[in-house]
């Protein structure tokens, strides 16, 4: 397994750690948020590094192309669950974002079953980047008491939801052209 793929797997492992640290009651508040923020940030760094290293050293693999977005979805979904529990976003935002993720994953899996890999488009990367950046800001505000950011949290998550819809439509439209639905 190459380094980018190891970083992707590391992000998958960090995700439940993040969720446990932030939500389990045995770690006192706000220490749980400090640790959770650090773990989430580490997960985001692995996302940045795995792609950069894979492209720079030509280490792009089918596993990486399929597992990287799954690892992203795991990490960002864990953050959404924390935000939902803490009132930083609403159930509709979570539903829109997760519906996009499931739809894109279904298209990605159907394509992969036919030997076609559909890489992420710029809109999907913008959605993921905005979601991770906004999540870092919201987690930092939860940990360090930045009330202004917390007030803006629902707006940030709605921006992500809009980007999720746009990127999802573009991705699915591209997938429909590449997938043989009669197979």
C-alpha positions as a Python dict, from the first residue, in 0.01 Angstrom:
ca = {
    (1, 'X'): (0, 0, 0),
    (2, 'X'): (147, 334, -101),
    (3, 'X'): (168, 644, 122),
    (4, 'X'): (-139, 825, -17),
    (5, 'X'): (-352, 515, 40),
    (6, 'X'): (-214, 481, 394),
    (7, 'X'): (-314, 843, 459),
    (8, 'X'): (-664, 769, 329),
    (9, 'X'): (-693, 469, 562),
    (10, 'X'): (-559, 682, 847),
    (11, 'X'): (-842, 931, 785),
    (12, 'X'): (-1090, 643, 805),
    (13, 'X'): (-942, 542, 1140),
    (14, 'X'): (-935, 900, 1272),
    (15, 'X'): (-1306, 949, 1200),
    (16, 'X'): (-1451, 727, 1476),
    (17, 'X'): (-1181, 855, 1712),
    (18, 'X'): (-1301, 1211, 1643),
    (19, 'X'): (-1665, 1118, 1699),
    (20, 'X'): (-1593, 927, 2019),
    (21, 'X'): (-1373, 1199, 2167),
    (22, 'X'): (-1628, 1472, 2099),
    (23, 'X'): (-1940, 1282, 2210),
    (24, 'X'): (-1845, 1047, 2492),
    (25, 'X'): (-1912, 1193, 2836),
    (26, 'X'): (-1598, 1063, 3011),
    (27, 'X'): (-1377, 1333, 2857),
    (28, 'X'): (-1459, 1663, 3028),
    (29, 'X'): (-1592, 1955, 2827),
    (30, 'X'): (-1418, 2156, 2663),
    (31, 'X'): (-1115, 1924, 2661),
    (32, 'X'): (-1313, 1687, 2441),
    (33, 'X'): (-1363, 1969, 2189),
    (34, 'X'): (-993, 2062, 2189),
    (35, 'X'): (-894, 1702, 2122),
    (36, 'X'): (-1175, 1657, 1871),
    (37, 'X'): (-1068, 1971, 1686),
    (38, 'X'): (-708, 1842, 1667),
    (39, 'X'): (-819, 1498, 1545),
    (40, 'X'): (-1052, 1649, 1281),
    (41, 'X'): (-778, 1885, 1166),
    (42, 'X'): (-537, 1588, 1137),
    (43, 'X'): (-797, 1410, 923),
    (44, 'X'): (-825, 1713, 695),
    (45, 'X'): (-448, 1730, 663),
    (46, 'X'): (-438, 1364, 553),
    (47, 'X'): (-692, 1451, 283),
    (48, 'X'): (-478, 1737, 155),
    (49, 'X'): (-158, 1531, 166),
    (50, 'X'): (-286, 1208, 10),
    (51, 'X'): (-401, 1380, -307),
    (52, 'X'): (-98, 1604, -333),
    (53, 'X'): (146, 1315, -288),
    (54, 'X'): (-48, 1085, -522),
    (55, 'X'): (-46, 1343, -802),
    (56, 'X'): (312, 1459, -751),
    (57, 'X'): (464, 1111, -747),
    (58, 'X'): (215, 946, -985),
    (59, 'X'): (84, 718, -710),
    (60, 'X'): (-281, 740, -817),
    (61, 'X'): (-455, 404, -772),
    (62, 'X'): (-807, 278, -825),
    (63, 'X'): (-823, 209, -450),
    (64, 'X'): (-726, 569, -379),
    (65, 'X'): (-976, 711, -628),
    (66, 'X'): (-1255, 511, -465),
    (67, 'X'): (-1147, 510, -99),
    (68, 'X'): (-1044, 876, -75),
    (69, 'X'): (-1397, 1014, -128),
    (70, 'X'): (-1535, 751, 113),
    (71, 'X'): (-1284, 861, 378),
    (72, 'X'): (-1384, 1224, 314),
    (73, 'X'): (-1751, 1136, 353),
    (74, 'X'): (-1683, 950, 677),
    (75, 'X'): (-1496, 1244, 829),
    (76, 'X'): (-1734, 1516, 712),
    (77, 'X'): (-2041, 1313, 810),
    (78, 'X'): (-1902, 1267, 1161),
    (79, 'X'): (-1864, 1645, 1185),
    (80, 'X'): (-2219, 1696, 1057),
    (81, 'X'): (-2348, 1465, 1330),
    (82, 'X'): (-2161, 1664, 1594),
    (83, 'X'): (-2298, 1991, 1452),
    (84, 'X'): (-2650, 1853, 1439),
    (85, 'X'): (-2626, 1743, 1801),
    (86, 'X'): (-2496, 2087, 1902),
    (87, 'X'): (-2735, 2300, 1695),
    (88, 'X'): (-2472, 2425, 1449),
    (89, 'X'): (-2676, 2295, 1154),
    (90, 'X'): (-3022, 2162, 1091),
    (91, 'X'): (-3150, 1823, 980),
    (92, 'X'): (-3236, 1951, 630),
    (93, 'X'): (-2877, 2056, 563),
    (94, 'X'): (-2754, 1716, 678),
    (95, 'X'): (-3016, 1541, 465),
    (96, 'X'): (-2922, 1736, 149),
    (97, 'X'): (-2550, 1677, 196),
    (98, 'X'): (-2589, 1307, 277),
    (99, 'X'): (-2836, 1249, -8),
    (100, 'X'): (-2578, 1392, -248),
    (101, 'X'): (-2310, 1170, -98),
    (102, 'X'): (-2520, 854, -132),
    (103, 'X'): (-2624, 939, -489),
    (104, 'X'): (-2269, 1013, -600),
    (105, 'X'): (-2142, 698, -429),
    (106, 'X'): (-2406, 489, -608),
    (107, 'X'): (-2299, 632, -945),
    (108, 'X'): (-1932, 584, -855),
    (109, 'X'): (-1994, 218, -760),
    (110, 'X'): (-2199, 148, -1074),
    (111, 'X'): (-1922, 297, -1286),
    (112, 'X'): (-1653, 103, -1100),
    (113, 'X'): (-1843, -222, -1155),
    (114, 'X'): (-1813, -151, -1528),
    (115, 'X'): (-1444, -66, -1506),
    (116, 'X'): (-1500, 309, -1525),
    (117, 'X'): (-1356, 545, -1265),
    (118, 'X'): (-1523, 886, -1254),
    (119, 'X'): (-1286, 1125, -1078),
    (120, 'X'): (-1413, 1404, -858),
    (121, 'X'): (-1497, 1726, -1042),
    (122, 'X'): (-1397, 2075, -933),
    (123, 'X'): (-1742, 2131, -780),
    (124, 'X'): (-1707, 1820, -566),
    (125, 'X'): (-1365, 1938, -453),
    (126, 'X'): (-1510, 2282, -372),
    (127, 'X'): (-1790, 2117, -174),
    (128, 'X'): (-1546, 1902, 21),
    (129, 'X'): (-1304, 2191, 78),
    (130, 'X'): (-1581, 2424, 196),
    (131, 'X'): (-1724, 2156, 420),
    (132, 'X'): (-1386, 2082, 577),
    (133, 'X'): (-1290, 2451, 614),
    (134, 'X'): (-1628, 2542, 757),
    (135, 'X'): (-1617, 2238, 986),
    (136, 'X'): (-1274, 2339, 1114),
    (137, 'X'): (-1408, 2690, 1182),
    (138, 'X'): (-1717, 2558, 1358),
    (139, 'X'): (-1521, 2307, 1566),
    (140, 'X'): (-1272, 2578, 1661),
    (141, 'X'): (-1558, 2805, 1761),
    (142, 'X'): (-1714, 2528, 1970),
    (143, 'X'): (-1380, 2457, 2140),
    (144, 'X'): (-1265, 2814, 2190),
    (145, 'X'): (-1600, 2992, 2235),
    (146, 'X'): (-1604, 3199, 1917),
    (147, 'X'): (-1970, 3298, 1925),
    (148, 'X'): (-1970, 3493, 1597),
    (149, 'X'): (-1859, 3185, 1404),
    (150, 'X'): (-2120, 2973, 1581),
    (151, 'X'): (-2389, 3220, 1473),
    (152, 'X'): (-2268, 3186, 1112),
    (153, 'X'): (-2244, 2805, 1129),
    (154, 'X'): (-2587, 2732, 978),
    (155, 'X'): (-2512, 2966, 685),
    (156, 'X'): (-2176, 2796, 628),
    (157, 'X'): (-2343, 2456, 624),
    (158, 'X'): (-2612, 2580, 380),
    (159, 'X'): (-2336, 2703, 147),
    (160, 'X'): (-2195, 2352, 162),
    (161, 'X'): (-2541, 2208, 91),
    (162, 'X'): (-2577, 2425, -220),
    (163, 'X'): (-2232, 2318, -341),
    (164, 'X'): (-2332, 1957, -267),
    (165, 'X'): (-2638, 1988, -492),
    (166, 'X'): (-2443, 2152, -775),
    (167, 'X'): (-2156, 1905, -760),
    (168, 'X'): (-2393, 1611, -727),
    (169, 'X'): (-2594, 1710, -1035),
    (170, 'X'): (-2277, 1757, -1241),
    (171, 'X'): (-2127, 1428, -1121),
    (172, 'X'): (-2444, 1228, -1183),
    (173, 'X'): (-2492, 1385, -1528),
    (174, 'X'): (-2136, 1283, -1619),
    (175, 'X'): (-2192, 936, -1476),
    (176, 'X'): (-2512, 882, -1674),
    (177, 'X'): (-2311, 937, -1993),
    (178, 'X'): (-2043, 686, -1893),
    (179, 'X'): (-2247, 406, -1738),
    (180, 'X'): (-2431, 140, -1936),
    (181, 'X'): (-2758, 107, -1744),
    (182, 'X'): (-2855, -204, -1941),
    (183, 'X'): (-2576, -412, -1788),
}
